[in-house]
Short mmCIF file of C-alpha atoms in Angstrom, two decimals:
data_model
loop_
_atom_site.label_atom_id
_atom_site.label_comp_id
_atom_site.label_asym_id
_atom_site.label_seq_id
_atom_site.Cartn_x
_atom_site.Cartn_y
_atom_site.Cartn_z
CA UNK A 1 112.59 67.36 106.57
CA UNK A 2 110.22 69.73 104.53
CA UNK A 3 109.04 73.19 105.38
CA UNK A 4 105.44 72.13 106.65
CA UNK A 5 107.15 69.41 108.92
CA UNK A 6 109.46 71.74 110.72
CA UNK A 7 106.41 74.09 111.24
CA UNK A 8 104.50 71.43 112.95
CA UNK A 9 107.31 70.77 115.32
CA UNK A 10 107.51 74.52 116.10
CA UNK A 11 103.81 74.51 116.82
CA UNK A 12 100.65 77.05 116.09
CA UNK A 13 102.51 79.91 117.46
CA UNK A 14 105.55 79.40 115.05
CA UNK A 15 103.11 78.75 112.33
CA UNK A 16 102.22 82.47 112.22
CA UNK A 17 105.69 83.52 111.98
CA UNK A 18 106.77 81.23 109.35
CA UNK A 19 104.08 81.49 107.28
CA UNK A 20 104.17 85.24 107.18
CA UNK A 21 100.81 85.33 109.20
CA UNK A 22 102.53 87.83 111.79
CA UNK A 23 102.88 91.29 110.64
CA UNK A 24 106.19 93.22 110.87
CA UNK A 25 104.38 96.50 111.62
CA UNK A 26 105.67 99.19 109.35
CA UNK A 27 105.67 102.50 110.86
CA UNK A 28 104.77 105.31 108.50
CA UNK A 29 106.99 105.26 105.40
CA UNK A 30 109.47 108.10 104.89
CA UNK A 31 111.24 107.76 101.66
CA UNK A 32 111.46 111.03 100.72
CA UNK A 33 114.52 112.21 99.01
CA UNK A 34 116.21 115.44 99.26
CA UNK A 35 116.82 117.51 96.40
CA UNK A 36 120.98 117.15 95.98
CA UNK A 37 121.06 120.40 93.93
CA UNK A 38 120.63 122.15 97.57
CA UNK A 39 121.80 119.69 99.89
CA UNK A 40 124.84 118.38 98.41
CA UNK A 41 126.61 115.50 99.73
CA UNK A 42 129.80 113.05 99.55
CA UNK A 43 127.77 110.32 98.41
CA UNK A 44 125.71 112.28 95.52
CA UNK A 45 122.51 110.79 97.04
CA UNK A 46 119.13 112.59 96.51
CA UNK A 47 117.24 113.92 93.59
CA UNK A 48 119.55 115.15 90.68
CA UNK A 49 117.42 117.91 89.24
CA UNK A 50 115.83 121.01 91.02
CA UNK A 51 112.42 121.14 90.91
CA UNK A 52 112.65 124.11 88.41
CA UNK A 53 114.37 122.02 86.43
CA UNK A 54 111.81 119.06 86.60
CA UNK A 55 109.14 121.57 85.61
CA UNK A 56 111.00 122.23 82.60
CA UNK A 57 109.51 124.19 79.77
CA UNK A 58 105.73 123.38 81.23
CA UNK A 59 103.54 121.59 79.33
CA UNK A 60 104.17 122.42 75.60
CA UNK A 61 103.92 119.90 72.94
CA UNK A 62 105.69 117.34 71.48
CA UNK A 63 107.78 119.95 69.38
CA UNK A 64 108.78 121.98 72.50
CA UNK A 65 112.39 120.55 74.02
CA UNK A 66 112.16 120.32 77.76
CA UNK A 67 108.31 120.42 78.13
CA UNK A 68 106.14 117.33 79.43
CA UNK A 69 104.56 116.29 76.35
CA UNK A 70 107.84 116.60 74.48
CA UNK A 71 109.29 114.35 77.13
CA UNK A 72 106.66 111.88 77.53
CA UNK A 73 106.45 111.68 73.55
CA UNK A 74 109.92 111.45 72.79
CA UNK A 75 111.50 110.26 76.00
CA UNK A 76 109.46 108.54 77.78
CA UNK A 77 111.44 106.40 80.23
CA UNK A 78 112.74 109.93 81.44
CA UNK A 79 109.21 111.00 82.04
CA UNK A 80 108.55 107.81 84.38
CA UNK A 81 111.73 108.70 85.97
CA UNK A 82 111.08 112.47 86.52
CA UNK A 83 107.43 111.35 88.08
CA UNK A 84 109.10 109.35 90.12
CA UNK A 85 111.77 111.51 91.62
CA UNK A 86 108.36 113.92 92.24
CA UNK A 87 106.65 111.20 94.03
CA UNK A 88 109.89 111.18 96.67
CA UNK A 89 110.46 114.82 96.48
CA UNK A 90 110.62 115.93 99.83
CA UNK A 91 108.48 119.53 99.26
CA UNK A 92 109.55 122.30 101.35
CA UNK A 93 107.45 125.31 102.57
CA UNK A 94 109.49 127.92 99.74
CA UNK A 95 107.69 125.47 97.36
CA UNK A 96 104.06 125.74 98.87
CA UNK A 97 103.98 122.82 101.28
CA UNK A 98 101.05 123.46 103.77
CA UNK A 99 98.90 124.53 105.24
CA UNK A 100 96.66 121.57 105.91
CA UNK A 101 93.67 121.68 103.71
CA UNK A 102 90.88 124.16 105.10
CA UNK A 103 93.76 124.61 108.12
CA UNK A 104 91.77 121.02 109.26
CA UNK A 105 88.53 123.09 110.01
CA UNK A 106 85.25 122.66 108.75
CA UNK A 107 82.73 119.92 108.32
CA UNK A 108 83.96 116.47 107.66
CA UNK A 109 80.87 115.08 106.86
CA UNK A 110 81.08 117.01 103.70
CA UNK A 111 84.74 116.84 103.14
CA UNK A 112 86.82 114.49 103.77
CA UNK A 113 90.42 115.80 103.23
CA UNK A 114 89.59 117.85 106.48
CA UNK A 115 91.01 114.35 107.89
CA UNK A 116 93.73 114.23 105.70
CA UNK A 117 97.55 114.22 107.29
CA UNK A 118 100.08 117.06 106.01
CA UNK A 119 102.88 115.19 104.31
CA UNK A 120 105.77 116.74 102.53
CA UNK A 121 106.20 114.04 100.23
CA UNK A 122 104.01 111.27 98.43
CA UNK A 123 106.28 108.85 99.56
CA UNK A 124 105.25 109.84 103.14
CA UNK A 125 102.06 107.82 102.45
CA UNK A 126 103.36 105.52 99.94
CA UNK A 127 106.81 104.36 101.07
CA UNK A 128 107.16 100.86 101.69
CA UNK A 129 109.46 99.08 101.17
CA UNK A 130 112.06 101.77 100.77
CA UNK A 131 111.80 104.08 98.00
CA UNK A 132 109.03 102.61 96.35
CA UNK A 133 105.70 103.59 95.59
CA UNK A 134 104.06 101.21 98.45
CA UNK A 135 102.32 101.52 101.55
CA UNK A 136 102.69 102.30 105.16
CA UNK A 137 100.68 105.84 105.64
CA UNK A 138 98.35 106.57 108.27
CA UNK A 139 95.58 108.22 106.48
CA UNK A 140 92.12 109.59 108.11
CA UNK A 141 89.16 108.63 105.55
CA UNK A 142 86.86 107.40 107.98
CA UNK A 143 86.64 107.26 111.70
CA UNK A 144 87.86 103.62 111.62
CA UNK A 145 90.10 103.37 108.57
CA UNK A 146 93.95 103.99 108.66
CA UNK A 147 95.66 101.94 106.07
CA UNK A 148 97.16 103.92 102.54
CA UNK A 149 97.57 101.00 100.23
CA UNK A 150 100.68 100.66 97.93
CA UNK A 151 100.37 101.78 93.99
CA UNK A 152 102.13 99.02 92.58
CA UNK A 153 100.37 98.12 89.01
CA UNK A 154 98.44 101.41 89.31
CA UNK A 155 97.98 101.90 85.78
CA UNK A 156 97.04 98.42 85.10
CA UNK A 157 94.16 98.93 87.31
CA UNK A 158 93.06 102.09 86.21
CA UNK A 159 92.86 100.37 82.59
CA UNK A 160 90.92 97.24 83.68
CA UNK A 161 88.71 99.23 85.38
CA UNK A 162 88.03 101.55 82.48
CA UNK A 163 87.64 98.70 80.09
CA UNK A 164 85.26 96.94 82.18
CA UNK A 165 83.13 100.45 82.44
CA UNK A 166 83.11 100.57 78.74
CA UNK A 167 81.76 96.79 78.52
CA UNK A 168 79.11 97.61 80.81
CA UNK A 169 78.09 100.45 79.11
CA UNK A 170 77.94 98.88 75.50
CA UNK A 171 75.77 96.52 77.19
CA UNK A 172 73.31 98.96 78.60
CA UNK A 173 73.13 100.71 75.36
CA UNK A 174 72.33 97.46 73.59
CA UNK A 175 69.42 96.84 76.25
CA UNK A 176 68.26 100.19 75.42
CA UNK A 177 68.12 99.82 71.70
CA UNK A 178 66.57 96.46 71.47
CA UNK A 179 63.91 97.89 73.87
CA UNK A 180 63.43 101.22 71.87
CA UNK A 181 62.95 99.06 68.40
CA UNK A 182 61.16 96.52 70.49
CA UNK A 183 57.28 95.87 70.85
CA UNK A 184 55.72 98.30 73.55
CA UNK A 185 56.03 97.28 77.09
CA UNK A 186 58.47 94.54 76.32
CA UNK A 187 61.26 94.02 79.02
CA UNK A 188 64.48 93.52 77.80
CA UNK A 189 67.19 92.09 80.23
CA UNK A 190 70.73 91.88 79.77
CA UNK A 191 73.71 90.36 81.59
CA UNK A 192 76.37 92.73 82.68
CA UNK A 193 79.53 90.97 82.04
CA UNK A 194 82.98 91.92 81.14
CA UNK A 195 86.18 90.22 81.61
CA UNK A 196 84.49 87.09 82.94
CA UNK A 197 82.88 89.01 86.13
CA UNK A 198 79.49 89.06 86.40
CA UNK A 199 77.97 92.95 87.38
CA UNK A 200 74.27 91.29 88.00
CA UNK A 201 72.00 92.62 85.02
CA UNK A 202 70.18 95.50 83.64
CA UNK A 203 66.67 95.81 82.24
CA UNK A 204 65.21 98.01 79.87
CA UNK A 205 61.56 98.82 78.71
CA UNK A 206 59.81 100.89 76.13
CA UNK A 207 57.19 103.31 77.49
CA UNK A 208 55.77 105.05 74.65
CA UNK A 209 58.76 107.31 73.01
CA UNK A 210 60.92 106.64 75.98
CA UNK A 211 63.04 103.87 77.47
CA UNK A 212 62.87 103.21 80.86
CA UNK A 213 66.06 101.63 82.49
CA UNK A 214 65.80 99.57 85.65
CA UNK A 215 69.39 98.99 87.66
CA UNK A 216 67.91 97.39 90.47
CA UNK A 217 69.67 94.25 89.45
CA UNK A 218 73.20 95.39 88.90
CA UNK A 219 75.76 94.32 91.41
CA UNK A 220 79.15 95.83 92.71
CA UNK A 221 79.15 98.86 90.39
CA UNK A 222 77.07 102.26 90.77
CA UNK A 223 74.14 102.61 88.59
CA UNK A 224 75.96 104.53 86.36
CA UNK A 225 77.81 101.26 85.32
CA UNK A 226 81.62 103.55 86.37
CA UNK A 227 84.01 101.01 87.87
CA UNK A 228 86.10 103.35 90.23
CA UNK A 229 89.44 101.08 91.30
CA UNK A 230 90.75 104.06 93.45
CA UNK A 231 90.23 104.25 97.19
CA UNK A 232 88.69 101.63 99.29
CA UNK A 233 85.09 102.31 98.55
CA UNK A 234 85.86 102.91 95.09
CA UNK A 235 85.63 106.69 94.80
CA UNK A 236 87.71 107.85 92.10
CA UNK A 237 88.03 107.20 88.45
CA UNK A 238 91.26 108.06 87.14
CA UNK A 239 94.86 108.33 88.45
CA UNK A 240 95.33 111.86 87.90
CA UNK A 241 92.17 113.17 89.90
CA UNK A 242 94.06 111.20 92.65
CA UNK A 243 97.46 112.84 91.79
CA UNK A 244 95.61 116.49 91.93
CA UNK A 245 93.41 115.95 95.27
CA UNK A 246 96.56 113.99 97.15
CA UNK A 247 98.77 117.21 96.36
CA UNK A 248 95.92 119.16 97.75
CA UNK A 249 94.78 117.71 100.81
CA UNK A 250 97.70 115.89 101.83
CA UNK A 251 100.48 118.40 101.22
CA UNK A 252 98.63 121.59 100.82
CA UNK A 253 99.98 121.92 97.17
CA UNK A 254 97.59 123.16 94.74
CA UNK A 255 97.81 122.07 91.13
CA UNK A 256 96.98 123.94 87.94
CA UNK A 257 95.46 121.01 85.97
CA UNK A 258 93.68 121.79 82.73
CA UNK A 259 92.64 118.41 81.96
CA UNK A 260 90.69 117.79 85.19
CA UNK A 261 89.16 121.59 84.80
CA UNK A 262 87.67 121.05 81.45
CA UNK A 263 86.22 117.43 82.22
CA UNK A 264 84.69 118.57 85.36
CA UNK A 265 83.15 121.29 83.47
CA UNK A 266 81.61 118.79 80.80
CA UNK A 267 84.23 118.10 77.99
CA UNK A 268 85.78 115.19 76.73
CA UNK A 269 89.32 115.16 77.72
CA UNK A 270 92.19 112.77 76.59
CA UNK A 271 95.24 113.14 79.30
CA UNK A 272 98.97 112.91 78.13
CA UNK A 273 98.86 109.11 79.38
CA UNK A 274 95.95 108.13 77.12
CA UNK A 275 92.76 108.30 80.02
CA UNK A 276 89.60 109.45 78.57
CA UNK A 277 88.04 111.65 81.24
CA UNK A 278 84.80 112.54 79.77
CA UNK A 279 82.74 115.28 81.76
CA UNK A 280 79.63 114.02 79.35
CA UNK A 281 79.27 110.84 81.09
CA UNK A 282 81.18 110.69 84.29
CA UNK A 283 81.45 113.17 87.43
CA UNK A 284 84.99 114.39 87.42
CA UNK A 285 86.56 116.46 89.88
CA UNK A 286 88.45 119.20 89.29
CA UNK A 287 91.47 120.99 90.33
CA UNK A 288 91.73 123.45 93.50
CA UNK A 289 92.48 126.44 91.18
CA UNK A 290 91.96 127.41 87.48
CA UNK A 291 94.69 129.84 86.96
CA UNK A 292 98.63 129.68 87.54
CA UNK A 293 98.25 133.09 89.05
CA UNK A 294 95.64 132.25 91.67
CA UNK A 295 96.55 131.53 95.63
CA UNK A 296 93.62 129.63 96.68
CA UNK A 297 95.39 128.29 100.12
CA UNK A 298 96.79 132.08 100.74
CA UNK A 299 100.48 131.18 101.32
CA UNK A 300 101.92 133.63 99.10
CA UNK A 301 102.87 131.02 96.43
CA UNK A 302 100.98 130.65 93.16
CA UNK A 303 101.46 127.76 90.36
CA UNK A 304 102.65 125.02 93.24
CA UNK A 305 102.15 122.03 91.11
CA UNK A 306 102.22 123.02 87.37
CA UNK A 307 100.80 121.01 84.86
CA UNK A 308 103.81 119.71 83.38
CA UNK A 309 104.74 117.81 87.20
CA UNK A 310 101.15 116.57 86.91
CA UNK A 311 101.71 114.95 83.54
CA UNK A 312 105.07 113.77 84.49
CA UNK A 313 103.36 111.89 87.62
CA UNK A 314 100.64 110.76 86.01
CA UNK A 315 102.73 109.03 83.40
CA UNK A 316 104.89 107.47 86.19
CA UNK A 317 101.95 106.04 87.71
CA UNK A 318 100.62 104.51 84.65
CA UNK A 319 104.10 102.58 84.11
CA UNK A 320 104.97 101.64 87.66
CA UNK A 321 106.08 98.47 87.84
CA UNK A 322 103.29 95.61 88.86
CA UNK A 323 103.86 93.69 92.35
CA UNK A 324 106.42 90.67 91.78
CA UNK A 325 106.23 87.07 92.97
CA UNK A 326 108.38 85.52 95.91
CA UNK A 327 109.54 81.91 96.32
CA UNK A 328 107.33 79.49 94.18
CA UNK A 329 107.58 76.19 96.46
CA UNK A 330 105.35 72.84 95.90
CA UNK A 331 103.57 74.38 99.29
CA UNK A 332 102.84 77.53 97.65
CA UNK A 333 101.65 76.03 94.52
CA UNK A 334 99.58 73.47 96.50
CA UNK A 335 98.16 77.02 98.59
CA UNK A 336 97.13 78.69 95.25
CA UNK A 337 95.17 75.55 94.06
CA UNK A 338 93.58 75.34 97.67
CA UNK A 339 92.50 79.16 97.94
CA UNK A 340 90.88 78.69 94.36
CA UNK A 341 89.14 75.41 95.53
CA UNK A 342 87.86 76.90 98.56
CA UNK A 343 86.07 80.01 96.43
CA UNK A 344 88.15 82.63 97.43
CA UNK A 345 89.14 83.09 93.55
CA UNK A 346 85.76 83.83 92.84
CA UNK A 347 86.10 87.64 93.93
CA UNK A 348 89.94 87.35 93.96
CA UNK A 349 90.21 86.38 90.37
CA UNK A 350 94.04 85.93 89.58
CA UNK A 351 94.62 87.25 86.01
CA UNK A 352 92.67 89.69 84.05
CA UNK A 353 93.50 90.76 80.50
CA UNK A 354 93.82 94.53 79.39
CA UNK A 355 92.82 94.83 75.70
CA UNK A 356 94.77 98.01 74.87
CA UNK A 357 97.82 98.56 77.08
CA UNK A 358 98.69 102.08 77.42
CA UNK A 359 101.99 101.41 78.89
CA UNK A 360 105.27 101.97 77.21
CA UNK A 361 106.83 98.87 79.04
CA UNK A 362 106.38 95.98 81.57
CA UNK A 363 108.77 94.82 84.37
CA UNK A 364 108.33 91.30 85.39
CA UNK A 365 109.83 90.79 89.22
CA UNK A 366 110.54 86.96 90.38
CA UNK A 367 112.28 85.19 92.83
CA UNK A 368 115.76 84.41 91.56
CA UNK A 369 118.45 83.45 93.81
CA UNK A 370 121.44 83.16 90.75
CA UNK A 371 120.86 87.00 89.20
CA UNK A 372 118.87 88.52 92.33
CA UNK A 373 122.02 89.10 94.09
CA UNK A 374 120.94 91.18 96.88
CA UNK A 375 117.19 90.50 97.70
CA UNK A 376 116.90 87.17 95.67
CA UNK A 377 114.48 89.33 93.32
CA UNK A 378 115.47 89.88 89.87
CA UNK A 379 113.46 92.05 87.29
CA UNK A 380 113.28 92.16 83.66
CA UNK A 381 111.98 95.01 81.68
CA UNK A 382 110.51 94.93 77.96
CA UNK A 383 109.60 98.06 76.46
CA UNK A 384 106.07 97.99 74.83
CA UNK A 385 106.30 101.05 72.05
CA UNK A 386 106.60 101.90 68.62
CA UNK A 387 109.51 104.33 67.48
CA UNK A 388 108.18 107.00 64.51
CA UNK A 389 110.35 109.22 63.01
CA UNK A 390 108.48 112.47 62.33
CA UNK A 391 111.12 114.08 60.26
CA UNK A 392 111.13 117.11 62.74
CA UNK A 393 115.02 116.51 63.45
CA UNK A 394 113.84 115.55 66.83
CA UNK A 395 114.62 112.12 68.77
CA UNK A 396 111.84 109.75 67.12
CA UNK A 397 108.04 109.58 68.93
CA UNK A 398 107.70 106.96 71.16
CA UNK A 399 103.97 105.65 71.06
CA UNK A 400 102.59 102.58 73.32
CA UNK A 401 102.06 99.84 71.13
CA UNK A 402 98.53 99.57 72.59
CA UNK A 403 99.04 95.20 72.34
CA UNK A 404 96.68 93.44 74.86
CA UNK A 405 98.30 92.62 78.06
CA UNK A 406 97.48 89.17 80.42
CA UNK A 407 97.71 91.01 84.23
CA UNK A 408 98.43 87.99 86.40
CA UNK A 409 98.37 87.39 89.90
CA UNK A 410 96.19 90.68 90.54
CA UNK A 411 93.22 88.56 92.34
CA UNK A 412 90.60 90.86 92.30
CA UNK A 413 87.15 91.37 90.66
CA UNK A 414 86.97 95.28 90.61
CA UNK A 415 83.78 94.83 92.39
CA UNK A 416 82.36 96.05 95.66
CA UNK A 417 81.01 93.64 98.12
CA UNK A 418 79.70 93.32 101.77
CA UNK A 419 81.62 91.19 103.77
CA UNK A 420 79.67 91.76 107.14
CA UNK A 421 79.72 93.58 109.91
CA UNK A 422 83.77 92.90 110.75
CA UNK A 423 84.53 94.78 108.03
CA UNK A 424 81.80 97.76 108.15
CA UNK A 425 83.21 101.17 109.16
CA UNK A 426 81.59 104.22 110.49
CA UNK A 427 81.22 107.36 108.30
CA UNK A 428 81.81 110.48 110.09
CA UNK A 429 77.88 111.39 109.36
CA UNK A 430 76.99 108.32 111.50
CA UNK A 431 76.11 106.00 108.78
CA UNK A 432 77.51 102.90 108.18
CA UNK A 433 79.68 101.87 105.17
CA UNK A 434 79.19 98.23 104.17
CA UNK A 435 80.57 97.49 100.82
CA UNK A 436 83.92 98.09 99.68
CA UNK A 437 86.21 97.03 96.41
CA UNK A 438 87.57 93.69 96.27
CA UNK A 439 91.32 94.26 97.27
CA UNK A 440 93.61 93.30 94.68
CA UNK A 441 95.93 91.12 96.61
CA UNK A 442 98.95 91.22 94.66
CA UNK A 443 101.46 92.76 97.33
CA UNK A 444 99.93 91.30 100.05
CA UNK A 445 102.81 89.10 101.55
CA UNK A 446 104.75 92.31 102.08
CA UNK A 447 102.04 95.15 103.04
CA UNK A 448 100.72 94.15 106.84
CA UNK A 449 98.52 95.04 108.55
CA UNK A 450 95.79 94.07 106.41
CA UNK A 451 92.12 95.06 105.83
CA UNK A 452 91.56 98.09 103.80
CA UNK A 453 91.44 99.50 107.34
CA UNK A 454 94.48 98.22 108.49
CA UNK A 455 92.75 96.45 111.76
CA UNK A 456 93.84 92.84 111.11
CA UNK A 457 97.43 91.95 112.26
CA UNK A 458 98.01 89.15 110.04
CA UNK A 459 96.94 87.35 106.86
CA UNK A 460 94.94 84.65 108.85
CA UNK A 461 93.15 86.89 111.07
CA UNK A 462 91.91 88.73 107.97
CA UNK A 463 91.10 85.93 106.50
CA UNK A 464 88.77 85.09 109.37
CA UNK A 465 87.06 88.45 109.39
CA UNK A 466 85.16 87.72 106.36
CA UNK A 467 81.49 87.29 106.60
CA UNK A 468 78.40 88.40 104.46
CA UNK A 469 79.06 87.43 100.66
CA UNK A 470 82.19 85.59 101.53
CA UNK A 471 80.77 83.48 104.55
CA UNK A 472 81.07 80.25 102.52
CA UNK A 473 84.76 80.90 101.63
CA UNK A 474 85.53 81.93 105.23
CA UNK A 475 84.19 78.95 106.96
CA UNK A 476 85.77 76.57 104.07
CA UNK A 477 89.28 78.05 105.49
CA UNK A 478 88.58 77.54 108.93
CA UNK A 479 87.78 74.09 108.75
CA UNK A 480 90.99 73.34 106.43
CA UNK A 481 93.79 71.01 107.74
CA UNK A 482 96.34 72.51 109.54
CA UNK A 483 98.84 72.14 106.24
CA UNK A 484 96.22 73.18 103.89
CA UNK A 485 96.05 76.60 105.79
CA UNK A 486 99.62 76.89 105.89
CA UNK A 487 100.03 76.40 102.20
CA UNK A 488 97.34 78.99 101.64
CA UNK A 489 99.00 81.45 104.03
CA UNK A 490 102.61 80.70 102.20
CA UNK A 491 101.20 81.21 98.91
CA UNK A 492 99.94 84.59 99.95
CA UNK A 493 103.10 85.61 101.37
CA UNK A 494 104.75 84.77 97.85
CA UNK A 495 102.84 88.00 96.41
CA UNK A 496 104.93 90.48 97.09
CA UNK A 497 106.09 94.38 96.74
CA UNK A 498 109.80 95.17 96.50
CA UNK A 499 112.19 98.27 96.55
CA UNK A 500 112.95 98.99 92.83
CA UNK A 501 116.42 100.84 93.60
CA UNK A 502 117.44 97.42 95.34
CA UNK A 503 116.39 95.35 92.90
CA UNK A 504 118.71 93.88 90.23
CA UNK A 505 117.47 93.88 86.71
CA UNK A 506 118.32 93.49 83.08
CA UNK A 507 118.85 97.46 83.13
CA UNK A 508 121.33 96.87 85.89
CA UNK A 509 122.29 93.37 87.06
CA UNK A 510 124.70 94.40 89.66
CA UNK A 511 127.85 93.16 90.86
CA UNK A 512 128.66 90.82 93.55
CA UNK A 513 132.53 92.08 93.27
CA UNK A 514 131.62 95.70 93.35
CA UNK A 515 133.73 97.78 95.71
CA UNK A 516 131.47 98.23 99.33
CA UNK A 517 128.99 95.71 98.09
CA UNK A 518 126.10 95.42 98.80
CA UNK A 519 125.81 99.28 99.43
CA UNK A 520 127.23 99.50 96.20
CA UNK A 521 126.96 97.16 92.88
CA UNK A 522 123.48 95.37 94.24
CA UNK A 523 121.46 96.28 91.10
CA UNK A 524 118.35 98.13 90.48
CA UNK A 525 115.72 98.97 88.01
CA UNK A 526 117.75 101.71 86.03
CA UNK A 527 115.48 103.56 83.92
CA UNK A 528 118.15 105.94 82.62
CA UNK A 529 119.71 103.06 80.43
CA UNK A 530 116.41 103.59 78.36
CA UNK A 531 116.86 107.56 78.37
CA UNK A 532 117.68 109.16 74.89
CA UNK A 533 120.68 110.23 76.74
CA UNK A 534 121.70 108.01 79.61
CA UNK A 535 124.24 110.22 80.86
CA UNK A 536 121.67 113.06 81.49
CA UNK A 537 120.25 111.68 84.84
CA UNK A 538 116.97 112.64 87.14
#
């Protein structure tokens, strides 16, 4: 008897459980790690380096050992691991944690950060599954919104959005050029297409020495054609802005960051992770303080998050693992096909290509009952870098190869859509937020509850909430047979996130015969294996 037949015998209620439609509600994540330099323990668990050691020699340069630029440039996997450990670090009052942004008092219509919660770790909001930059936070951004997303594959999202933006702006410039060099009053119309996604049309018309640009036909993106991939409404351009803002708004920790500061003042800056922040074309949010000697929150502490920490955090999130793929049964494969047939893939586009991948590695995580000795998942890490001997006597420079990369199973179009009243949200000002970014579905099988607001308890419910631009696909789903509906839900449950420290990999395959298995020897995605000095652990 196959799986579908068993479910039919169990009845409709069991269908929801067997196919992942009922949420296993996850409380707010608490995946913080203590600093074992101040909390020693018999099993040696915790962050291996003190905060001062993580700060190191400051930002420095590629010739300054211990600095963030030296480590990113010459020992990049150490930087990734260090950023991850900072992400999980349980910050203390002595390090500047708190007070709540603005002490929670002010005009929340103007500054939404006043509604942020006070956390002592990034992992408080992004901590599930265990130890991952996952989901689970209960963060107030609007009166009805309460669901912090996972951060798997965040760097890929930043790169895709940035490349789409560049494509759209080239098309705009082409329209302006043709209008300027064509006959007077001629309207040039260009379709805004990038990576197989259409963002409407843009028009340019010459009037004397000037060219008027008409953006009324632009769809799914602001008139400036900048795709903002972070926050559900599409509010932030870069991971670096996100990091600096979250440290301040959620944790009361002020970052010293010359990159966002200079970009906010109209300069063009390339961050250590290769992201270009151009203050001449985009509005960049600056850091809460300009100088390391400032104390903007008045807690008596300065330089709470030095630039080197921001560098490591950004590099970590650029390279953080993308979501994995669960068991691929015939029913799941049929569900993927039916998902496309009823039109869901028109917005939830499965695969998108990065033309210039700035990461130094990729990790592919798949269902594998043979090698996945603890959770039936196995990860394969592959480097994507070039080593350069610069003759300095230091370890080689390790630069990203910048080759194209096909991002599979992301399921998004990076556009904002109006999905009807069931997805609308109130703003504190009393207005209604109607458009939100298409949620990338990778990881959806393990990140309940659902919807950008966390108000849908299972996958079936969130699908049936769709209306507006997705009404036809929603109705097609509602009209499916029992088996077809079940197959789609089963397919979606194969799009998973996972705990990296509990997932066997080619960097640490684990050992079923280890003493105390599976508490020990279950394997992990062990980045220290790629350090210049694997014995110097983070």
